[in-house]
PDB file of C-alpha atoms in Angstrom:
ATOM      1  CA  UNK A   1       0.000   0.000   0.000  1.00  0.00           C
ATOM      2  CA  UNK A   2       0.867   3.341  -0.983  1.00  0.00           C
ATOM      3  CA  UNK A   3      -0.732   6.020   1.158  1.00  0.00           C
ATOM      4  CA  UNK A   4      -1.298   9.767  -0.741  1.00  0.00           C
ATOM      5  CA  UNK A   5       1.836  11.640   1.236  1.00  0.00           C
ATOM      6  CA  UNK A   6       4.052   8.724  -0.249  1.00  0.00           C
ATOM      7  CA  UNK A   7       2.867   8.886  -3.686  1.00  0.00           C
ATOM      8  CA  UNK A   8       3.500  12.902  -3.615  1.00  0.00           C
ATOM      9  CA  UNK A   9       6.856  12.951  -2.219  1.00  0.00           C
ATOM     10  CA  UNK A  10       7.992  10.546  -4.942  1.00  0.00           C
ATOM     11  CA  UNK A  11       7.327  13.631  -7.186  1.00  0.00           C
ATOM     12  CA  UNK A  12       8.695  16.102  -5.516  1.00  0.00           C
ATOM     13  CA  UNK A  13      12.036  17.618  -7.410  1.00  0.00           C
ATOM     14  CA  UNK A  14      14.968  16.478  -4.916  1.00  0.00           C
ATOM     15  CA  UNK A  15      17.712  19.061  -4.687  1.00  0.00           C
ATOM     16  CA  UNK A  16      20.646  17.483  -4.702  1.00  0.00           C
ATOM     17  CA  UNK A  17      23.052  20.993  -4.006  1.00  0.00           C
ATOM     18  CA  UNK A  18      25.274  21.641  -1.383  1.00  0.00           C
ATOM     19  CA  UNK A  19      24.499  24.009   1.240  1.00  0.00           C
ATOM     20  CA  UNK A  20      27.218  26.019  -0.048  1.00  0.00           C
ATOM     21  CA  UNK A  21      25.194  26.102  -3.405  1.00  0.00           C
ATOM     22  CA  UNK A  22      22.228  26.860  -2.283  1.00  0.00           C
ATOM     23  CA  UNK A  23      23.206  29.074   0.177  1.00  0.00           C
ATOM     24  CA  UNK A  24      25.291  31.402  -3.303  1.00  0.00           C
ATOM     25  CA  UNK A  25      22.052  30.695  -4.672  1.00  0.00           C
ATOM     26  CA  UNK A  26      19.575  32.395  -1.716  1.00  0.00           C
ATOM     27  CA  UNK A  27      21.154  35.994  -0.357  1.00  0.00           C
ATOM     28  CA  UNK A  28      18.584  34.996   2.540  1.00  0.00           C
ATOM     29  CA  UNK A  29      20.242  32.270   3.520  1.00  0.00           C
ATOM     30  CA  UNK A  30      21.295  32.028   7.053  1.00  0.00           C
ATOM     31  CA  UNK A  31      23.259  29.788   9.495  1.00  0.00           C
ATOM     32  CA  UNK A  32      23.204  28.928  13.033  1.00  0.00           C
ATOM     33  CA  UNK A  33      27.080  28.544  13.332  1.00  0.00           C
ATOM     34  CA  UNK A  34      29.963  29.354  11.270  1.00  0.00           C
ATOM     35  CA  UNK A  35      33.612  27.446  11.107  1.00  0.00           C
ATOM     36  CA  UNK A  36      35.783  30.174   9.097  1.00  0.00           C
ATOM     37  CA  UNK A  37      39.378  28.704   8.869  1.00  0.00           C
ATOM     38  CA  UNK A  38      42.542  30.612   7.439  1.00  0.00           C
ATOM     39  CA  UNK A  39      40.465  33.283   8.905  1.00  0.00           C
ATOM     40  CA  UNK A  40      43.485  36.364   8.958  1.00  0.00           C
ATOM     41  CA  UNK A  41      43.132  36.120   5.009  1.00  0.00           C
ATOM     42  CA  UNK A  42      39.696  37.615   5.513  1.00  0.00           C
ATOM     43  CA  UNK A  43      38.726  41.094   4.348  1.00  0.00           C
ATOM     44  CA  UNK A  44      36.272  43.522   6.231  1.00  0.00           C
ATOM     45  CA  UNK A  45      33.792  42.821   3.569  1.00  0.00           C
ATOM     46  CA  UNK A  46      34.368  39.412   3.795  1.00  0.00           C
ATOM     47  CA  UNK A  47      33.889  39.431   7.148  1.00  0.00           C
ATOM     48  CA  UNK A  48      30.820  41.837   7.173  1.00  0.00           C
ATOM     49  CA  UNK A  49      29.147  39.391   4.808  1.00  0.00           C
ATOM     50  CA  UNK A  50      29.773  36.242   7.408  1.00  0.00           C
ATOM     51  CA  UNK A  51      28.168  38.177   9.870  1.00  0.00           C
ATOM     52  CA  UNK A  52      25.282  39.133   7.635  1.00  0.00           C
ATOM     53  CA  UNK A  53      24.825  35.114   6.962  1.00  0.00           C
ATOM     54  CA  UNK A  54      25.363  34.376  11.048  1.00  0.00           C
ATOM     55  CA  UNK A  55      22.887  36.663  12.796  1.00  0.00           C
ATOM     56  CA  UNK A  56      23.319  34.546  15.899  1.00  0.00           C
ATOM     57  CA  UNK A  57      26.910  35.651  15.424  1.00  0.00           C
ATOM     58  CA  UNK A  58      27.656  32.284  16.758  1.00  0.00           C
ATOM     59  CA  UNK A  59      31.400  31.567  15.261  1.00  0.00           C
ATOM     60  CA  UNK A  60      34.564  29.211  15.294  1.00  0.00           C
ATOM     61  CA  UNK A  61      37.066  31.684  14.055  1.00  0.00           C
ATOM     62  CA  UNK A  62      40.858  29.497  13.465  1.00  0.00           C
ATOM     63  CA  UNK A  63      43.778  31.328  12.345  1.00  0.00           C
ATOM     64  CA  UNK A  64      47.304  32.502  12.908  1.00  0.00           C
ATOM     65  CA  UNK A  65      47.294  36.499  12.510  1.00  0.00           C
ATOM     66  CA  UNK A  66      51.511  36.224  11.988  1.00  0.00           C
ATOM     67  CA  UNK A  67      50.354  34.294   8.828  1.00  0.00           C
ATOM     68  CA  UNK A  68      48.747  36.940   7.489  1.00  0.00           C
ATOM     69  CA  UNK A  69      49.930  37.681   4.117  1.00  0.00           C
ATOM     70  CA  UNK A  70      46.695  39.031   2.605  1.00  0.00           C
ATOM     71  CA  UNK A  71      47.257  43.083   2.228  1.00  0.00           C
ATOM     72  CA  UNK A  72      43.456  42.649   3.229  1.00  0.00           C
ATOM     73  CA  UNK A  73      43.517  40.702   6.177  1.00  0.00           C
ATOM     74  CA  UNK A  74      43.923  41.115   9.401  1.00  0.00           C
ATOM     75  CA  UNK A  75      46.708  41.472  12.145  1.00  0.00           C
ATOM     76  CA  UNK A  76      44.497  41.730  14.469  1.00  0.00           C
ATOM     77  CA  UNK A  77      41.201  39.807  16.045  1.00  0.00           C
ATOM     78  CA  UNK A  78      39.832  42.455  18.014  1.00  0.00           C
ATOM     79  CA  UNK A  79      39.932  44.481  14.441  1.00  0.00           C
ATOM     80  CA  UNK A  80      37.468  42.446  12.433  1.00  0.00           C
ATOM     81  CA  UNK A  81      35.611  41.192  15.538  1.00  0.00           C
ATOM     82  CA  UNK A  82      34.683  44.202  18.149  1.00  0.00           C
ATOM     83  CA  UNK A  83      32.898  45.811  15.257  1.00  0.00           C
ATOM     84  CA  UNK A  84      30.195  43.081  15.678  1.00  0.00           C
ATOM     85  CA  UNK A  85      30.782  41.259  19.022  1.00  0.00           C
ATOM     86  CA  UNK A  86      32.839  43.500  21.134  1.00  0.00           C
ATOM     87  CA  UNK A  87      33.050  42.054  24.899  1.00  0.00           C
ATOM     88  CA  UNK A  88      31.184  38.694  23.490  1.00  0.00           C
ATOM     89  CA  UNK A  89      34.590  36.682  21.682  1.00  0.00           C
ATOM     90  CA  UNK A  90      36.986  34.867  23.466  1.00  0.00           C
ATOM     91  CA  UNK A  91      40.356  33.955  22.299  1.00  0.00           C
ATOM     92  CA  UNK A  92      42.645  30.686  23.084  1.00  0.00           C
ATOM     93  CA  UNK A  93      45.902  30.447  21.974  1.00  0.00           C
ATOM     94  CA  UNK A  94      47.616  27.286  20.878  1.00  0.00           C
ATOM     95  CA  UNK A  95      50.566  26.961  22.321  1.00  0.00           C
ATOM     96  CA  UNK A  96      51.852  23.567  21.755  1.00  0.00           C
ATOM     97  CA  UNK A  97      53.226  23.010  18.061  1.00  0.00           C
ATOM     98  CA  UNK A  98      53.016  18.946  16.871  1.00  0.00           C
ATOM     99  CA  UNK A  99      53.800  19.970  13.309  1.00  0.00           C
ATOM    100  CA  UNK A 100      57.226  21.747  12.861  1.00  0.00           C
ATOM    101  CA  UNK A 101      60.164  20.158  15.110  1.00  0.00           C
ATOM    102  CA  UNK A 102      61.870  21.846  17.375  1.00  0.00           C
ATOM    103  CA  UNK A 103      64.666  22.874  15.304  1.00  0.00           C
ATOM    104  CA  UNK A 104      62.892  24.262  12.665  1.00  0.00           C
ATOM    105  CA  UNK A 105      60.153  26.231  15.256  1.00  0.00           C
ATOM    106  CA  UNK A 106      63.341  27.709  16.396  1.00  0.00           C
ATOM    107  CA  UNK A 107      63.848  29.495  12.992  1.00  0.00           C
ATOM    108  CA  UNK A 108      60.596  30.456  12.509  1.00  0.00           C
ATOM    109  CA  UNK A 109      60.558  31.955  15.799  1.00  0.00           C
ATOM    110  CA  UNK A 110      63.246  34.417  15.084  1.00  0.00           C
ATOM    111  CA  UNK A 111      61.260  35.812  12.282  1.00  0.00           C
ATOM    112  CA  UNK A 112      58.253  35.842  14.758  1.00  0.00           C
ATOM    113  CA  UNK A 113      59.758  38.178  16.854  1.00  0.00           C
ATOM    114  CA  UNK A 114      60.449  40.181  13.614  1.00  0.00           C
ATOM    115  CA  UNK A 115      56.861  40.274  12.981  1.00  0.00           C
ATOM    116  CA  UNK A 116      55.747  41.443  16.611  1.00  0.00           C
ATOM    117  CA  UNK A 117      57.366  41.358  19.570  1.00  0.00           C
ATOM    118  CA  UNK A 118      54.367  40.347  21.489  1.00  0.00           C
ATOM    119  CA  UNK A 119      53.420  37.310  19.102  1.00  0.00           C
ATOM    120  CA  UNK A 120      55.298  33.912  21.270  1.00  0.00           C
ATOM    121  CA  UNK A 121      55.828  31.001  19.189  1.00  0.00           C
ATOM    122  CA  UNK A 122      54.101  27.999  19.690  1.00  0.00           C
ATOM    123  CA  UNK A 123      56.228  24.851  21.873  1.00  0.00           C
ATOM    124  CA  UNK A 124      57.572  21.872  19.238  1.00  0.00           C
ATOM    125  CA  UNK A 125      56.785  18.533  21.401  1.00  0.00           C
ATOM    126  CA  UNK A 126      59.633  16.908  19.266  1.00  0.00           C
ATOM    127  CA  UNK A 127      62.718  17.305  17.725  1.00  0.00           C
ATOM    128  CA  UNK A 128      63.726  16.028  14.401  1.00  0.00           C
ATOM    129  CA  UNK A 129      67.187  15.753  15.172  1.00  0.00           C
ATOM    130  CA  UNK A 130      68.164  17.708  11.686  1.00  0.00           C
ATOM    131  CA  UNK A 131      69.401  21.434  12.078  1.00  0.00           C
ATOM    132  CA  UNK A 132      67.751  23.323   9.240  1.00  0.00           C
ATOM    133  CA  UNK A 133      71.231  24.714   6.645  1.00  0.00           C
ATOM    134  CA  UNK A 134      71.596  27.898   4.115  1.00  0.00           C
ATOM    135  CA  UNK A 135      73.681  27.446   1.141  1.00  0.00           C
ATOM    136  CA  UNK A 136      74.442  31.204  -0.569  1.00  0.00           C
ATOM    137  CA  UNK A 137      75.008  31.155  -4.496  1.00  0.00           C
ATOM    138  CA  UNK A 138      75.036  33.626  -6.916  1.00  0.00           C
ATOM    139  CA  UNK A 139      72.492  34.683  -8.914  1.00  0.00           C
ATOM    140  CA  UNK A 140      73.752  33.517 -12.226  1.00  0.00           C
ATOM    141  CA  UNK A 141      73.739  29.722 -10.657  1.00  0.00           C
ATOM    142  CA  UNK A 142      71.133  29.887  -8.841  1.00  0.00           C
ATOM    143  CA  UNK A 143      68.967  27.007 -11.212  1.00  0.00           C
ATOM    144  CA  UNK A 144      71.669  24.917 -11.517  1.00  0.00           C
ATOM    145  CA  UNK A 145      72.805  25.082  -7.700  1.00  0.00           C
ATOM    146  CA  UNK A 146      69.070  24.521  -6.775  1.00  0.00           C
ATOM    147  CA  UNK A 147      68.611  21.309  -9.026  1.00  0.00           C
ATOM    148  CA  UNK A 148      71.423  19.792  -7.744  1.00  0.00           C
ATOM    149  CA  UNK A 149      70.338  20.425  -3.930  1.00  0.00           C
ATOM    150  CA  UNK A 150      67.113  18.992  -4.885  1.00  0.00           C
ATOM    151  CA  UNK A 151      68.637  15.850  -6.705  1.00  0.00           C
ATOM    152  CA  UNK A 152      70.746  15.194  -3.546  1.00  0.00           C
ATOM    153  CA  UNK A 153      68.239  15.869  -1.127  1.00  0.00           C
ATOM    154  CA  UNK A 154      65.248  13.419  -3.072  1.00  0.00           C
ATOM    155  CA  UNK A 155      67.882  10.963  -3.345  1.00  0.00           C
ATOM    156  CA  UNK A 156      66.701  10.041   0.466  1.00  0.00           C
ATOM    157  CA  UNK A 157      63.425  10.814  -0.048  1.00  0.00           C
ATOM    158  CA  UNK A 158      62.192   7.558  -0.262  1.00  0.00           C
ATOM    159  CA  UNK A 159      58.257   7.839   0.393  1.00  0.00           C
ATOM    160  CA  UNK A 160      58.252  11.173   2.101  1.00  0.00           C
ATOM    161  CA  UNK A 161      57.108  14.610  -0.232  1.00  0.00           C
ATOM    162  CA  UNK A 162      59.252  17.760  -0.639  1.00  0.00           C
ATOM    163  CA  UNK A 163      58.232  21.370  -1.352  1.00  0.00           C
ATOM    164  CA  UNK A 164      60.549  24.130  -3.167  1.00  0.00           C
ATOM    165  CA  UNK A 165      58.809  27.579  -2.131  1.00  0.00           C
ATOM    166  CA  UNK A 166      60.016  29.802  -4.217  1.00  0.00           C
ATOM    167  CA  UNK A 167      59.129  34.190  -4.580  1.00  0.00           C
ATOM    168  CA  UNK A 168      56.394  34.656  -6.869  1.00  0.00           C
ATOM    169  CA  UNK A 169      58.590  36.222  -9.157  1.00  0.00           C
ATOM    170  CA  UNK A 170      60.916  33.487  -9.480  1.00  0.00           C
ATOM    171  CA  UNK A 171      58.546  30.814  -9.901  1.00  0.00           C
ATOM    172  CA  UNK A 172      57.889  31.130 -13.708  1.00  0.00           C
ATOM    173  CA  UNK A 173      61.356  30.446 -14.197  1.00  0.00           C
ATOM    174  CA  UNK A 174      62.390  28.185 -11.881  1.00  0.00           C
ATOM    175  CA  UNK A 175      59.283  26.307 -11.649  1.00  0.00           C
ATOM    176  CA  UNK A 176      59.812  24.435 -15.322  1.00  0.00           C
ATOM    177  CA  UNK A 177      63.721  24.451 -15.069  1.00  0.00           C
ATOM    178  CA  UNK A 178      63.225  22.253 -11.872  1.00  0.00           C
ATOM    179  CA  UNK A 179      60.772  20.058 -13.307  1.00  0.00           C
ATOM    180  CA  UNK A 180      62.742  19.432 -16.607  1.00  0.00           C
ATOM    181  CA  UNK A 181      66.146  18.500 -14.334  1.00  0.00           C
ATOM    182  CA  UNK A 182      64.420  16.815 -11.663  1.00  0.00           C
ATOM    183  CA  UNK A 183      62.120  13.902 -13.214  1.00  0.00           C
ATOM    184  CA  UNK A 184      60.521  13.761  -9.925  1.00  0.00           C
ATOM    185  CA  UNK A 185      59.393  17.334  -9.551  1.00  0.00           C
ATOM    186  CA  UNK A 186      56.043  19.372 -10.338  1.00  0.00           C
ATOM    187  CA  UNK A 187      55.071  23.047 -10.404  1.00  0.00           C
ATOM    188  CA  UNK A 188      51.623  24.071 -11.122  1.00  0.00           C
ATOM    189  CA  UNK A 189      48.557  25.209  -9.159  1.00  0.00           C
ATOM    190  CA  UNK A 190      47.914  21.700  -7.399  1.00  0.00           C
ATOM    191  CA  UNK A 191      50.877  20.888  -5.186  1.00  0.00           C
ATOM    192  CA  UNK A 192      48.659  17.631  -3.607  1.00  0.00           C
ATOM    193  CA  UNK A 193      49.614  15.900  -7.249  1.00  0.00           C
ATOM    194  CA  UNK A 194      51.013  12.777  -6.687  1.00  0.00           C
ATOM    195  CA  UNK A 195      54.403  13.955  -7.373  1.00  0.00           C
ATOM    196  CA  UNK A 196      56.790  13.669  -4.496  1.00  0.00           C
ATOM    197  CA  UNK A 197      58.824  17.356  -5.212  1.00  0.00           C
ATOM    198  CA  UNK A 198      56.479  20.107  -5.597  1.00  0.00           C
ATOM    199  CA  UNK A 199      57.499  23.869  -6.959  1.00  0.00           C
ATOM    200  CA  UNK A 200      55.368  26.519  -5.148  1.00  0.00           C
ATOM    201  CA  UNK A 201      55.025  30.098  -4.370  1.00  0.00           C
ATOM    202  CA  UNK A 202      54.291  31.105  -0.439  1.00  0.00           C
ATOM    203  CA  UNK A 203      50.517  31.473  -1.216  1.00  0.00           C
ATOM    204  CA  UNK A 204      50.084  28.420  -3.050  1.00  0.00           C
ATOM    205  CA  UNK A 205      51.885  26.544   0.367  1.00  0.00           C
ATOM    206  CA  UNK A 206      49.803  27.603   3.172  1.00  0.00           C
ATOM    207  CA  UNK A 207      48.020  25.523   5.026  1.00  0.00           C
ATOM    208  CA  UNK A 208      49.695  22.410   3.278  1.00  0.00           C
ATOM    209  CA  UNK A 209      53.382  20.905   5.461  1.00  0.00           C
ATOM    210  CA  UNK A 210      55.752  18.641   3.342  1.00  0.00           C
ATOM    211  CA  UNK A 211      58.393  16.262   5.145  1.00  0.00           C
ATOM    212  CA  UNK A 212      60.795  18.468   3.898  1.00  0.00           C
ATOM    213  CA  UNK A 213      61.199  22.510   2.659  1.00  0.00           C
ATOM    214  CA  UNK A 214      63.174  24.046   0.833  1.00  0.00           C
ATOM    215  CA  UNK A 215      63.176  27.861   0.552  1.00  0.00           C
ATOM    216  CA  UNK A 216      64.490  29.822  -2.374  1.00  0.00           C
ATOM    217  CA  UNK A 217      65.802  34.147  -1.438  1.00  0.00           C
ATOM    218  CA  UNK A 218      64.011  34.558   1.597  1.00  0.00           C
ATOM    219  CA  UNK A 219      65.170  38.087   1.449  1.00  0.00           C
ATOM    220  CA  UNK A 220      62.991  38.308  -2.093  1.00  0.00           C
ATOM    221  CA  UNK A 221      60.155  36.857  -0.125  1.00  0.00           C
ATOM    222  CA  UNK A 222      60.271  39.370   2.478  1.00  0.00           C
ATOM    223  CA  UNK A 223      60.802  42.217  -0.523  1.00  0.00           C
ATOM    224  CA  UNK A 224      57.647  41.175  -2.894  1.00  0.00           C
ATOM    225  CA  UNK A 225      55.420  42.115   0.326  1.00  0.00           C
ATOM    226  CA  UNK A 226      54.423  44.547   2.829  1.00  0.00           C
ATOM    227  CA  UNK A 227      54.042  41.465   4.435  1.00  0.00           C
ATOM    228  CA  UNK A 228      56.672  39.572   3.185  1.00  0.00           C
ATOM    229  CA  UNK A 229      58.480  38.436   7.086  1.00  0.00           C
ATOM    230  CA  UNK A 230      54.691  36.923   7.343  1.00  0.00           C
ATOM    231  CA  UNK A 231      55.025  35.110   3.798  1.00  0.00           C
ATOM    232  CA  UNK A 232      58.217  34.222   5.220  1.00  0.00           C
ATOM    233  CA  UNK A 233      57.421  32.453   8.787  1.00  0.00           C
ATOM    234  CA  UNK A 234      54.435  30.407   6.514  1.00  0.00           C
ATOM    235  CA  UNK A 235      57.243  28.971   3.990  1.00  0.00           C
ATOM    236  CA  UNK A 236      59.807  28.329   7.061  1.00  0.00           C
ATOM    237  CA  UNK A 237      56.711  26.516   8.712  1.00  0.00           C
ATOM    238  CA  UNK A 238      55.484  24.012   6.227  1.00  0.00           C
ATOM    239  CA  UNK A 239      58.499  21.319   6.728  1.00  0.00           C
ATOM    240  CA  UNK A 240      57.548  18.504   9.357  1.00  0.00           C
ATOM    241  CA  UNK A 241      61.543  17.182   8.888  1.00  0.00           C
ATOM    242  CA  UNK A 242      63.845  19.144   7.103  1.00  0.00           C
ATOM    243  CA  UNK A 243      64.457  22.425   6.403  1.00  0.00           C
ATOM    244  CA  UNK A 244      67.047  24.268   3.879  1.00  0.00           C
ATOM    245  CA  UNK A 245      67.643  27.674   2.677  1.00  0.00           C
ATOM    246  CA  UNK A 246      69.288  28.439  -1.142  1.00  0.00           C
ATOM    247  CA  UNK A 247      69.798  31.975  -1.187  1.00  0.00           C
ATOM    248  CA  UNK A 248      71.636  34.453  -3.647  1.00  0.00           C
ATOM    249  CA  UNK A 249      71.688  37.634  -1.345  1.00  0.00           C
ATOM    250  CA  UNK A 250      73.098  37.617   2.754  1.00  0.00           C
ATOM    251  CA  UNK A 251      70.231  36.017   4.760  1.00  0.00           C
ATOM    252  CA  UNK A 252      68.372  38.306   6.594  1.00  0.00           C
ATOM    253  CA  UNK A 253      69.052  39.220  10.333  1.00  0.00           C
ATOM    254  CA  UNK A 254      66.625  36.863  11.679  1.00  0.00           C
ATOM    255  CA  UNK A 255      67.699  34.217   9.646  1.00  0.00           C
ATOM    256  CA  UNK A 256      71.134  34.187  11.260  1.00  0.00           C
ATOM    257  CA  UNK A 257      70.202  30.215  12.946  1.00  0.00           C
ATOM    258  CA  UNK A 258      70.597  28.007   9.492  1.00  0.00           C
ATOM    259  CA  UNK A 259      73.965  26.039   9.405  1.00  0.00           C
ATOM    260  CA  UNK A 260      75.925  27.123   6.110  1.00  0.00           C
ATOM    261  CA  UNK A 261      76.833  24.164   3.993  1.00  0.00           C
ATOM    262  CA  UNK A 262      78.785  25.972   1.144  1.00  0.00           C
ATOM    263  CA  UNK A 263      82.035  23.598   2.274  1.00  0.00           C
ATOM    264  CA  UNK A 264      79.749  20.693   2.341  1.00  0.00           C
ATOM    265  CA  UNK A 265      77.934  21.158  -1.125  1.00  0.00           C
ATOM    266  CA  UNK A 266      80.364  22.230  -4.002  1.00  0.00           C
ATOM    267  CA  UNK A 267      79.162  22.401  -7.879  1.00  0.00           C
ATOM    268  CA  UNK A 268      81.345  19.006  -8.674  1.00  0.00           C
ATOM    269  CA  UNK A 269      79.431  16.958  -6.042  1.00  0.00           C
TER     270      UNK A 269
END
């Protein structure tokens, strides 16, 4: 037996969209709660149009404002927030790092204190036993140099993943030269591609963390931006391993920790 509520639902049109769908379809649309992640890249607008779709204002708000690289984000929480809920948002700070080792958090922390004085770096519960190292080259070798740090450094790659984060403006260049002298190596706009050696601006890294990094002219990083010491503590902070630094111009003062290895790596090797 079919009863008459049955028989009418079987002809109702089922819509089979997202909530994000329907919700870009429906400028009434409205939600109880809100999870906003990466949320320093936000703009005012951006955030003036979450709180338009969140009248309960009702928000889980994760972020790291010292990886703000966005010219239109924020620095700061109270900023984007006390507009709206001023008095009603509380903040917790994570302060115990399981991602970067101890060696590498040390780094990044010295370009932390760069950024602010009051931001603290987060506590590594591990060390990887591997100091991060800087190798200076010129400019003129600086493709050749860098293919044959990546060669020896994939040679003990076995099934772990490496990134090459490189300044925007050099990654047009060096992204293809890489791939065509290191068979194992991709650049493009998805760096989860099965590849093991991926070729990557700042932007394109964040949020992601490879066994191993390896950083190209920090000191052009830290140019390209107004932010650039915040692109920089993202790229030093994706490696879960190992972390080196090619550079053709002195290191900048905060990134005085790296070991050189100019004696240890020489163009014949």
């Amino acid at each position: 037996m079919v009863d008459a509520d049955t028989l009418a639902e079987r002809h109702e049109e089922a819509d089979h969209r997202t909530s994000a769908e329907r919700a870009a379809a429906d400028r009434t649309w409205a939600f109880g709660h809100v999870i906003v992640d990466e949320a320093q890249e936000l703009s005012e607008m951006a955030w003036r149009l979450l709180m338009r779709r969140c009248p309960t204002k009702s928000m889980t708000v994760v972020g790291d404002t010292a990886q703000s690289g966005d010219l239109a984000g924020t620095l700061s929480w109270g900023r984007v927030l006390d507009p709206y809920v001023k008095g009603r948002w509380r903040l917790e700070n994570l302060t115990q790092n399981y991602w970067v080792p101890a060696e590498i958090m040390a780094v990044a922390a010295d370009v932390l204190t760069e950024i602010g004085a009051d931001l603290e770096a987060p506590t590594s519960v591990r060390e990887s036993g591997v100091e991060p190292w800087g190798l200076q080259v010129s400019p003129e070798e600086l493709t050749d140099r860098l293919i044959q740090v990546i060669a020896i450094e994939a040679a003990g790659l076995a099934d772990r993943r490496m990134a090459v984060i490189t300044p925007n403006s050099l990654l047009e260049s060096l992204g293809p030269a890489i791939a065509e002298g290191v068979p194992q190596a991709s650049v493009g706009e998805d760096p989860m591609a099965s590849s093991p050696i991926v070729v990557l601006d700042v932007k394109q890294a964040k949020g992601l963390e490879f066994d191993e990094v390896l950083v190209v002219d920090p000191g052009l990083i830290i140019a390209e931006s107004p932010r650039g010491l915040n692109n920089l503590y993202v790229a030093l902070t994706r490696a879960t391993q190992r972390l080196g630094v090619v550079h053709t111009t002195e290191l900048p003062a905060s990134l005085a920790r790296p070991r050189a290895l100019d004696a240890w790596l020489s163009v014949e090797d």
